Tab-separated table of C-alpha atoms and ligand atoms in Angstrom:
chain	number	residue	atom	x	y	z
A	1	MET	CA	0.000	0.000	0.000
A	2	ALA	CA	2.676	2.450	1.047
A	3	ASP	CA	4.244	1.926	-2.382
A	4	SER	CA	1.308	3.494	-4.156
A	5	VAL	CA	1.734	6.765	-2.296
A	6	TRP	CA	3.457	9.418	-4.384
A	7	THR	CA	5.809	11.335	-2.168
A	8	ILE	CA	7.795	14.337	-3.314
A	9	MET	CA	10.961	12.254	-3.627
A	10	LYS	CA	9.305	9.406	-5.453
A	11	ILE	CA	7.570	11.584	-8.000
A	12	ILE	CA	10.685	13.651	-8.697
A	13	ASN	CA	12.684	10.497	-9.357
A	14	TRP	CA	9.975	9.091	-11.593
A	15	THR	CA	9.669	12.329	-13.564
A	16	LYS	CA	13.420	12.681	-13.931
A	17	GLN	CA	13.588	9.256	-15.558
A	18	TYR	CA	10.586	9.980	-17.756
A	19	PHE	CA	12.085	13.275	-18.986
A	20	GLU	CA	15.477	11.626	-19.472
A	21	ALA	CA	13.958	8.930	-21.649
A	22	LYS	CA	12.165	11.578	-23.704
A	23	GLY	CA	15.339	13.626	-24.151
A	24	VAL	CA	14.240	16.694	-22.160
A	25	GLU	CA	17.366	18.728	-21.452
A	26	ASN	CA	17.447	19.269	-17.655
A	27	PRO	CA	15.314	16.376	-16.420
A	28	ARG	CA	15.753	16.652	-12.672
A	29	LEU	CA	15.739	20.430	-12.520
A	30	ASP	CA	12.590	20.652	-14.641
A	31	ALA	CA	10.876	17.974	-12.518
A	32	GLU	CA	11.646	20.020	-9.412
A	33	VAL	CA	10.707	23.402	-10.848
A	34	LEU	CA	7.350	22.093	-12.072
A	35	LEU	CA	6.620	20.487	-8.720
A	36	CYS	CA	7.425	23.770	-6.980
A	37	ALA	CA	4.939	25.503	-9.259
A	38	VAL	CA	2.258	23.021	-8.164
A	39	LEU	CA	3.121	23.179	-4.466
A	40	LYS	CA	3.864	26.935	-4.578
A	41	CYS	CA	7.091	26.447	-2.689
A	42	GLN	CA	10.841	27.028	-3.031
A	43	ARG	CA	13.030	24.196	-4.318
A	44	ILE	CA	14.728	23.829	-0.936
A	45	THR	CA	11.355	22.856	0.537
A	46	LEU	CA	11.266	19.764	-1.669
A	47	TYR	CA	14.417	18.491	0.031
A	48	VAL	CA	13.186	19.269	3.507
A	49	ASP	CA	9.807	17.632	2.872
A	50	PHE	CA	10.755	14.789	0.563
A	51	GLU	CA	8.570	12.237	2.319
A	52	ARG	CA	5.472	14.415	2.058
A	53	PRO	CA	2.738	12.704	0.033
A	54	LEU	CA	1.004	14.633	-2.733
A	55	THR	CA	-2.753	15.091	-2.697
A	56	GLU	CA	-4.861	13.858	-5.629
A	57	GLU	CA	-5.396	17.446	-6.701
A	58	GLU	CA	-1.677	18.256	-6.671
A	59	LEU	CA	-0.947	15.077	-8.594
A	60	ALA	CA	-3.481	15.938	-11.276
A	61	ILE	CA	-1.959	19.375	-11.890
A	62	TYR	CA	1.577	17.994	-11.823
A	63	ARG	CA	0.780	15.198	-14.271
A	64	GLU	CA	-0.546	17.741	-16.745
A	65	TYR	CA	2.607	19.865	-16.406
A	66	VAL	CA	4.798	16.793	-16.887
A	67	ARG	CA	2.832	15.762	-19.952
A	68	ARG	CA	3.317	19.223	-21.486
A	69	ARG	CA	7.039	19.326	-20.710
A	70	GLY	CA	7.385	15.783	-22.057
A	71	ASN	CA	6.078	17.193	-25.347
A	72	PHE	CA	8.899	19.771	-25.214
A	73	GLU	CA	6.721	22.731	-24.368
A	74	PRO	CA	9.148	25.339	-23.004
A	75	LEU	CA	9.203	25.409	-19.212
A	76	ALA	CA	8.462	29.147	-19.262
A	77	TYR	CA	5.189	28.598	-21.147
A	78	ILE	CA	4.039	26.016	-18.592
A	79	LEU	CA	4.943	28.328	-15.717
A	80	GLY	CA	3.603	31.360	-17.630
A	81	GLU	CA	6.612	33.429	-16.680
A	82	LYS	CA	10.337	33.971	-17.104
A	83	GLU	CA	12.904	35.926	-15.091
A	84	PHE	CA	14.637	38.657	-17.087
A	85	MET	CA	16.987	41.184	-15.523
A	86	ARG	CA	15.454	41.939	-12.112
A	87	ASN	CA	11.825	41.234	-13.003
A	88	THR	CA	9.480	38.365	-13.802
A	89	PHE	CA	7.855	38.649	-17.246
A	90	LYS	CA	4.610	37.001	-18.266
A	91	VAL	CA	5.156	34.863	-21.349
A	92	ASN	CA	2.933	32.662	-23.483
A	93	LYS	CA	2.772	31.033	-26.895
A	94	ALA	CA	2.527	34.448	-28.561
A	95	THR	CA	5.901	35.583	-27.236
A	96	LEU	CA	9.465	34.424	-27.520
A	97	VAL	CA	10.862	33.364	-24.144
A	98	PRO	CA	13.411	36.086	-23.327
A	99	ARG	CA	16.975	34.725	-23.380
A	100	PRO	CA	19.924	35.362	-21.047
A	101	GLU	CA	21.966	36.744	-24.001
A	102	THR	CA	19.368	39.436	-24.449
A	103	GLU	CA	20.094	40.641	-20.914
A	104	LEU	CA	23.581	41.525	-22.163
A	105	LEU	CA	22.038	43.738	-24.829
A	106	VAL	CA	19.965	45.507	-22.177
A	107	GLU	CA	23.029	45.967	-19.966
A	108	SER	CA	24.962	47.544	-22.831
A	109	LEU	CA	22.144	49.990	-23.477
A	110	LEU	CA	21.925	50.931	-19.806
A	111	LYS	CA	25.563	51.999	-20.089
A	112	ALA	CA	24.977	53.822	-23.383
A	113	ALA	CA	22.003	55.924	-22.291
A	114	PRO	CA	23.956	58.608	-20.378
A	115	TYR	CA	26.247	59.242	-23.360
A	116	LEU	CA	23.295	59.921	-25.622
A	117	ARG	CA	21.337	62.218	-23.343
A	118	ARG	CA	22.782	63.532	-20.129
A	119	GLU	CA	19.607	65.399	-19.211
A	120	GLY	CA	15.937	64.827	-19.872
A	121	ASP	CA	14.257	61.812	-21.345
A	122	VAL	CA	16.089	59.202	-23.348
A	123	LYS	CA	13.654	58.035	-26.013
A	124	ILE	CA	13.894	54.378	-26.945
A	125	LEU	CA	12.200	52.322	-29.644
A	126	ASP	CA	12.101	48.503	-29.444
A	127	ILE	CA	11.205	46.761	-32.705
A	128	GLY	CA	9.757	43.266	-32.288
A	129	THR	CA	9.134	43.727	-28.590
A	130	GLY	CA	7.560	40.286	-27.919
A	131	SER	CA	7.024	40.024	-24.148
A	132	GLY	CA	8.409	43.564	-23.834
A	133	ALA	CA	11.480	42.211	-22.032
A	134	ILE	CA	13.917	44.703	-23.590
A	135	ILE	CA	11.970	47.963	-23.523
A	136	VAL	CA	10.224	47.326	-20.194
A	137	SER	CA	13.554	46.486	-18.528
A	138	LEU	CA	15.250	49.555	-19.976
A	139	LEU	CA	12.490	51.825	-18.721
A	140	ASP	CA	12.465	50.130	-15.349
A	141	TYR	CA	16.196	50.797	-14.866
A	142	LEU	CA	16.213	54.261	-16.511
A	143	PRO	CA	13.710	56.371	-14.582
A	144	HIS	CA	13.901	59.238	-17.094
A	145	ALA	CA	13.512	57.158	-20.229
A	146	LYS	CA	10.457	56.963	-22.427
A	147	GLY	CA	9.782	54.154	-24.836
A	148	VAL	CA	7.750	52.636	-27.602
A	149	GLY	CA	7.422	48.912	-28.244
A	150	VAL	CA	6.426	47.711	-31.684
A	151	ASP	CA	5.319	44.274	-32.791
A	152	ILE	CA	3.359	42.787	-35.656
A	153	SER	CA	1.621	40.374	-33.283
A	154	VAL	CA	-1.350	41.771	-31.360
A	155	ASP	CA	-1.159	38.904	-28.871
A	156	ALA	CA	2.488	39.680	-28.148
A	157	LEU	CA	1.598	43.354	-27.627
A	158	VAL	CA	-1.155	42.416	-25.143
A	159	THR	CA	1.444	40.487	-23.140
A	160	ALA	CA	4.037	43.258	-23.406
A	161	LYS	CA	1.478	45.756	-22.135
A	162	ALA	CA	0.572	43.499	-19.201
A	163	ASN	CA	4.257	43.349	-18.306
A	164	ALA	CA	4.638	47.119	-18.570
A	165	ASP	CA	1.584	47.566	-16.332
A	166	ALA	CA	3.005	45.236	-13.699
A	167	ILE	CA	6.589	46.462	-13.504
A	168	GLY	CA	7.552	49.588	-11.550
A	169	ASP	CA	6.059	52.789	-12.979
A	170	VAL	CA	6.920	51.796	-16.541
A	171	LYS	CA	3.338	52.071	-17.772
A	172	GLU	CA	3.417	55.855	-17.473
A	173	ARG	CA	6.366	56.134	-19.862
A	174	ILE	CA	5.632	53.526	-22.512
A	175	GLY	CA	3.478	53.145	-25.590
A	176	PHE	CA	2.837	50.177	-27.852
A	177	VAL	CA	2.135	50.212	-31.567
A	178	ARG	CA	1.138	47.393	-33.847
A	179	SER	CA	3.347	47.937	-36.847
A	180	ASP	CA	5.219	46.061	-39.534
A	181	VAL	CA	8.686	47.318	-38.537
A	182	PHE	CA	8.558	51.128	-39.040
A	183	SER	CA	5.423	51.253	-41.219
A	184	LYS	CA	3.100	52.794	-38.576
A	185	LEU	CA	5.702	55.067	-36.976
A	186	PRO	CA	5.731	58.704	-38.101
A	187	VAL	CA	9.228	59.927	-39.025
A	188	GLU	CA	8.553	63.141	-37.065
A	189	LYS	CA	8.961	61.186	-33.825
A	190	LYS	CA	12.696	60.759	-33.208
A	191	PHE	CA	14.443	58.306	-30.883
A	192	ASP	CA	17.851	58.316	-29.191
A	193	ILE	CA	18.094	54.529	-29.181
A	194	ILE	CA	16.535	52.035	-31.568
A	195	VAL	CA	16.934	48.456	-30.380
A	196	SER	CA	15.812	45.203	-31.922
A	197	ASN	CA	16.137	41.491	-31.348
A	198	PRO	CA	14.369	40.628	-34.587
A	199	PRO	CA	13.626	37.179	-35.993
A	200	TYR	CA	17.031	36.067	-37.306
A	201	ILE	CA	16.981	32.326	-37.896
A	202	PRO	CA	17.512	31.458	-41.575
A	203	ALA	CA	14.189	29.973	-42.780
A	204	GLY	CA	15.827	26.702	-43.793
A	205	ASP	CA	17.303	26.174	-40.304
A	206	ILE	CA	14.023	26.325	-38.404
A	207	ALA	CA	13.181	22.638	-38.858
A	208	ALA	CA	16.523	21.713	-37.210
A	209	LEU	CA	16.060	23.883	-34.087
A	210	ASP	CA	15.616	22.257	-30.667
A	211	LYS	CA	12.103	20.901	-30.180
A	212	ASP	CA	11.499	23.460	-27.421
A	213	VAL	CA	12.460	26.396	-29.648
A	214	GLN	CA	10.206	25.102	-32.414
A	215	GLN	CA	7.206	25.642	-30.131
A	216	GLU	CA	7.955	29.364	-30.038
A	217	PRO	CA	6.128	31.482	-32.626
A	218	VAL	CA	7.665	31.156	-36.081
A	219	THR	CA	7.035	34.899	-36.622
A	220	ALA	CA	9.483	35.475	-33.767
A	221	LEU	CA	12.178	33.299	-35.342
A	222	ASP	CA	12.048	33.381	-39.144
A	223	GLY	CA	14.486	35.931	-40.539
A	224	GLY	CA	14.078	34.988	-44.195
A	225	GLU	CA	16.412	33.035	-46.447
A	226	ASP	CA	19.714	34.159	-44.896
A	227	GLY	CA	18.197	35.341	-41.592
A	228	LEU	CA	19.070	38.968	-42.364
A	229	ASP	CA	15.748	40.250	-43.758
A	230	PHE	CA	14.892	42.343	-40.677
A	231	TYR	CA	18.376	43.846	-40.437
A	232	ARG	CA	18.076	44.997	-44.064
A	233	ARG	CA	14.698	46.576	-43.424
A	234	ILE	CA	15.610	48.162	-40.105
A	235	THR	CA	19.001	49.578	-41.157
A	236	ALA	CA	17.425	51.081	-44.294
A	237	GLU	CA	14.930	53.137	-42.283
A	238	ALA	CA	16.369	53.562	-38.789
A	239	ALA	CA	18.339	56.783	-39.327
A	240	GLU	CA	15.286	58.841	-40.278
A	241	HIS	CA	13.560	57.805	-37.045
A	242	MET	CA	16.538	58.899	-34.947
A	243	GLU	CA	17.790	62.086	-33.389
A	244	ALA	CA	20.918	63.566	-34.979
A	245	GLU	CA	22.953	61.626	-32.400
A	246	GLY	CA	21.664	58.123	-31.872
A	247	LEU	CA	22.433	54.476	-31.271
A	248	LEU	CA	21.124	51.497	-33.199
A	249	ALA	CA	21.489	48.220	-31.302
A	250	PHE	CA	20.810	44.679	-32.471
A	251	GLU	CA	20.927	41.167	-31.174
A	252	VAL	CA	22.146	38.935	-34.023
A	253	GLY	CA	22.390	35.226	-34.750
A	254	ILE	CA	25.569	33.203	-35.001
A	255	HIS	CA	27.881	34.315	-37.853
A	256	GLN	CA	25.694	37.343	-38.650
A	257	ALA	CA	27.493	40.127	-36.770
A	258	GLU	CA	29.894	41.213	-39.516
A	259	ALA	CA	27.192	41.259	-42.167
A	260	VAL	CA	24.865	43.282	-39.929
A	261	ALA	CA	27.635	45.769	-39.043
A	262	GLN	CA	28.263	46.194	-42.773
A	263	LEU	CA	24.545	46.832	-43.388
A	264	CYS	CA	24.699	49.580	-40.736
A	265	ARG	CA	27.727	51.221	-42.336
A	266	ASN	CA	26.161	50.969	-45.784
A	267	ALA	CA	23.132	52.798	-44.368
A	268	GLY	CA	25.397	55.669	-43.279
A	269	PHE	CA	26.010	54.841	-39.631
A	270	ALA	CA	29.391	56.302	-38.723
A	271	LYS	CA	30.782	53.609	-36.508
A	272	THR	CA	29.941	50.059	-35.488
A	273	ALA	CA	31.003	47.726	-32.700
A	274	ILE	CA	30.334	44.090	-31.878
A	275	ARG	CA	29.919	42.370	-28.517
A	276	LYS	CA	30.096	38.661	-27.738
A	277	ASP	CA	27.738	36.656	-25.515
A	278	TYR	CA	28.535	34.256	-22.651
A	279	ALA	CA	29.458	31.526	-25.150
A	280	GLY	CA	31.916	33.755	-27.032
A	281	ILE	CA	29.552	34.139	-30.006
A	282	GLU	CA	29.362	37.590	-31.621
A	283	ARG	CA	25.841	38.403	-30.472
A	284	MET	CA	25.291	42.172	-30.471
A	285	VAL	CA	25.928	44.889	-33.052
A	286	PHE	CA	25.908	48.593	-32.195
A	287	ALA	CA	25.983	51.449	-34.699
A	288	VAL	CA	26.175	55.179	-34.028
A	289	LYS	CA	24.597	57.959	-35.986
A	290	THR	CA	26.472	61.188	-35.338
A	291	THR	CA	27.093	64.607	-36.806
A	292	LYS	CA	30.192	65.020	-34.677
A	293	GLY	CA	32.520	62.832	-36.726
A	294	GLY	CA	35.963	61.748	-35.680
A	295	ASP	CA	36.138	59.830	-32.455
A	296	ALA	CA	32.718	60.807	-31.137
A	297	TYR	CA	31.189	57.992	-29.133
A	298	GLU	CA	34.397	55.943	-29.267
A	299	ASP	CA	34.386	55.769	-25.444
A	300	MET	CA	30.754	54.737	-25.388
A	301	LEU	CA	31.253	51.926	-27.888
A	302	LEU	CA	34.276	50.662	-25.982
A	303	GLU	CA	32.424	50.710	-22.706
A	304	ILE	CA	29.251	49.032	-23.927
A	305	THR	CA	31.086	46.245	-25.764
A	306	ARG	CA	33.609	45.496	-23.019
A	307	GLU	CA	33.742	41.832	-22.006
A	308	LEU	CA	32.609	41.037	-18.471
B	1	SAM	N1	12.168	41.453	-28.047
B	1	SAM	C1	11.744	40.170	-27.538
B	1	SAM	C2	12.909	39.476	-26.850
B	1	SAM	O1	14.045	39.873	-27.088
B	1	SAM	O2	12.672	38.543	-26.089
B	1	SAM	C3	11.172	39.297	-28.675
B	1	SAM	C4	12.103	39.069	-29.831
B	1	SAM	S1	11.517	37.900	-31.031
B	1	SAM	C5	13.039	37.214	-31.549
B	1	SAM	C6	11.071	38.890	-32.448
B	1	SAM	C7	9.737	39.635	-32.370
B	1	SAM	O3	9.542	40.339	-33.599
B	1	SAM	C8	8.508	38.769	-32.186
B	1	SAM	O4	7.766	39.226	-31.083
B	1	SAM	C9	7.713	38.941	-33.486
B	1	SAM	O5	6.302	38.909	-33.318
B	1	SAM	C10	8.162	40.312	-33.934
B	1	SAM	N2	8.014	40.547	-35.378
B	1	SAM	C11	8.071	39.643	-36.388
B	1	SAM	N3	7.875	40.232	-37.568
B	1	SAM	C12	7.684	41.554	-37.318
B	1	SAM	C13	7.414	42.686	-38.154
B	1	SAM	N4	7.305	42.549	-39.483
B	1	SAM	N5	7.272	43.889	-37.566
B	1	SAM	C14	7.364	44.016	-36.222
B	1	SAM	N6	7.612	42.985	-35.379
B	1	SAM	C15	7.765	41.766	-35.930
B	2	LIG	N1	17.453	33.465	-29.589
B	2	LIG	C1	16.563	32.621	-30.351
B	2	LIG	C2	17.157	31.231	-30.434
B	2	LIG	O1	17.795	30.844	-29.516
B	2	LIG	C3	16.316	33.226	-31.709
B	2	LIG	C4	15.529	34.472	-31.553
B	2	LIG	C5	15.593	35.347	-32.757
B	2	LIG	O2	15.393	34.932	-33.910
B	2	LIG	N2	15.894	36.581	-32.494
B	2	LIG	O3	16.992	30.486	-31.357
């Protein structure tokens, strides 16, 4: 009889093996995180209480979570949230799950902001905002910044707005626009920073992505034949939406940084710089628009691309 009781320890061990057999990447960790979501507890509690039996109700919820994860649904979709910078963002099937690399892009821009505008409001545009992770974080950390988040997906914008409403006083300084890249943005409105983590996976590579990533919206991933479609479109139009002195900042896919930097220079941006991510992959491209010439913004580019 005792054997049929599912204790915390027993169910974690069972789930770990089940996930392992399926090929889920972090089997034990995911088993524990999902159980914590059901029991609304910290992971440490699982170890303290490992003989605690689960109720029928808890088991039913947990089984459903395990089934979903076993089908490679991203953990963040099951939990409905993902940590990014110092906040928790709501996420769902309409939004990409924000990545740790993208935090590096945000950190670079936090360092850049004071160079671009020492007084008053820094105005920031985020193209392809998804969950709003980039623009909402920037506004949360920069109390004098104002921002606009753009996406083609209404469902993503609903989520981004919910995140803006929930985090600090961001909602008073942010606007959202449904737009195909710049199409709905008047050129009269100028920004100091334009940032984008656009879809950048080459279309032909999507079928080979991890099963988890393939459950994210294809409109968030597909960057056209060579993955560079959005960089071409954004670099072509960015300068006219910028103040005379401005910074264009991109996250890019593997092996794309040089090509994207070249697109920026071709579009008239004076200087470009590249920053690597935690894995040593060239992951971010920055380009300055300036009327000052010479070495203007050299210090800024050095500082924002410095390795940790
Ligand atoms: N900024 C978020 C982040 O870093 O986590 C999401 C980035 S996701 C890679 C790209 C986003 O671009 C998606 O939210 C997608 O809906 C949006 N997108 C795709 N095509 C677009 C278009 N033509 N115009 C505007 N946004 C677009
Ligand atoms: N970072 C995503 C990945 O890991 C790609 C997101 C994008 O296309 N910008 O595949």
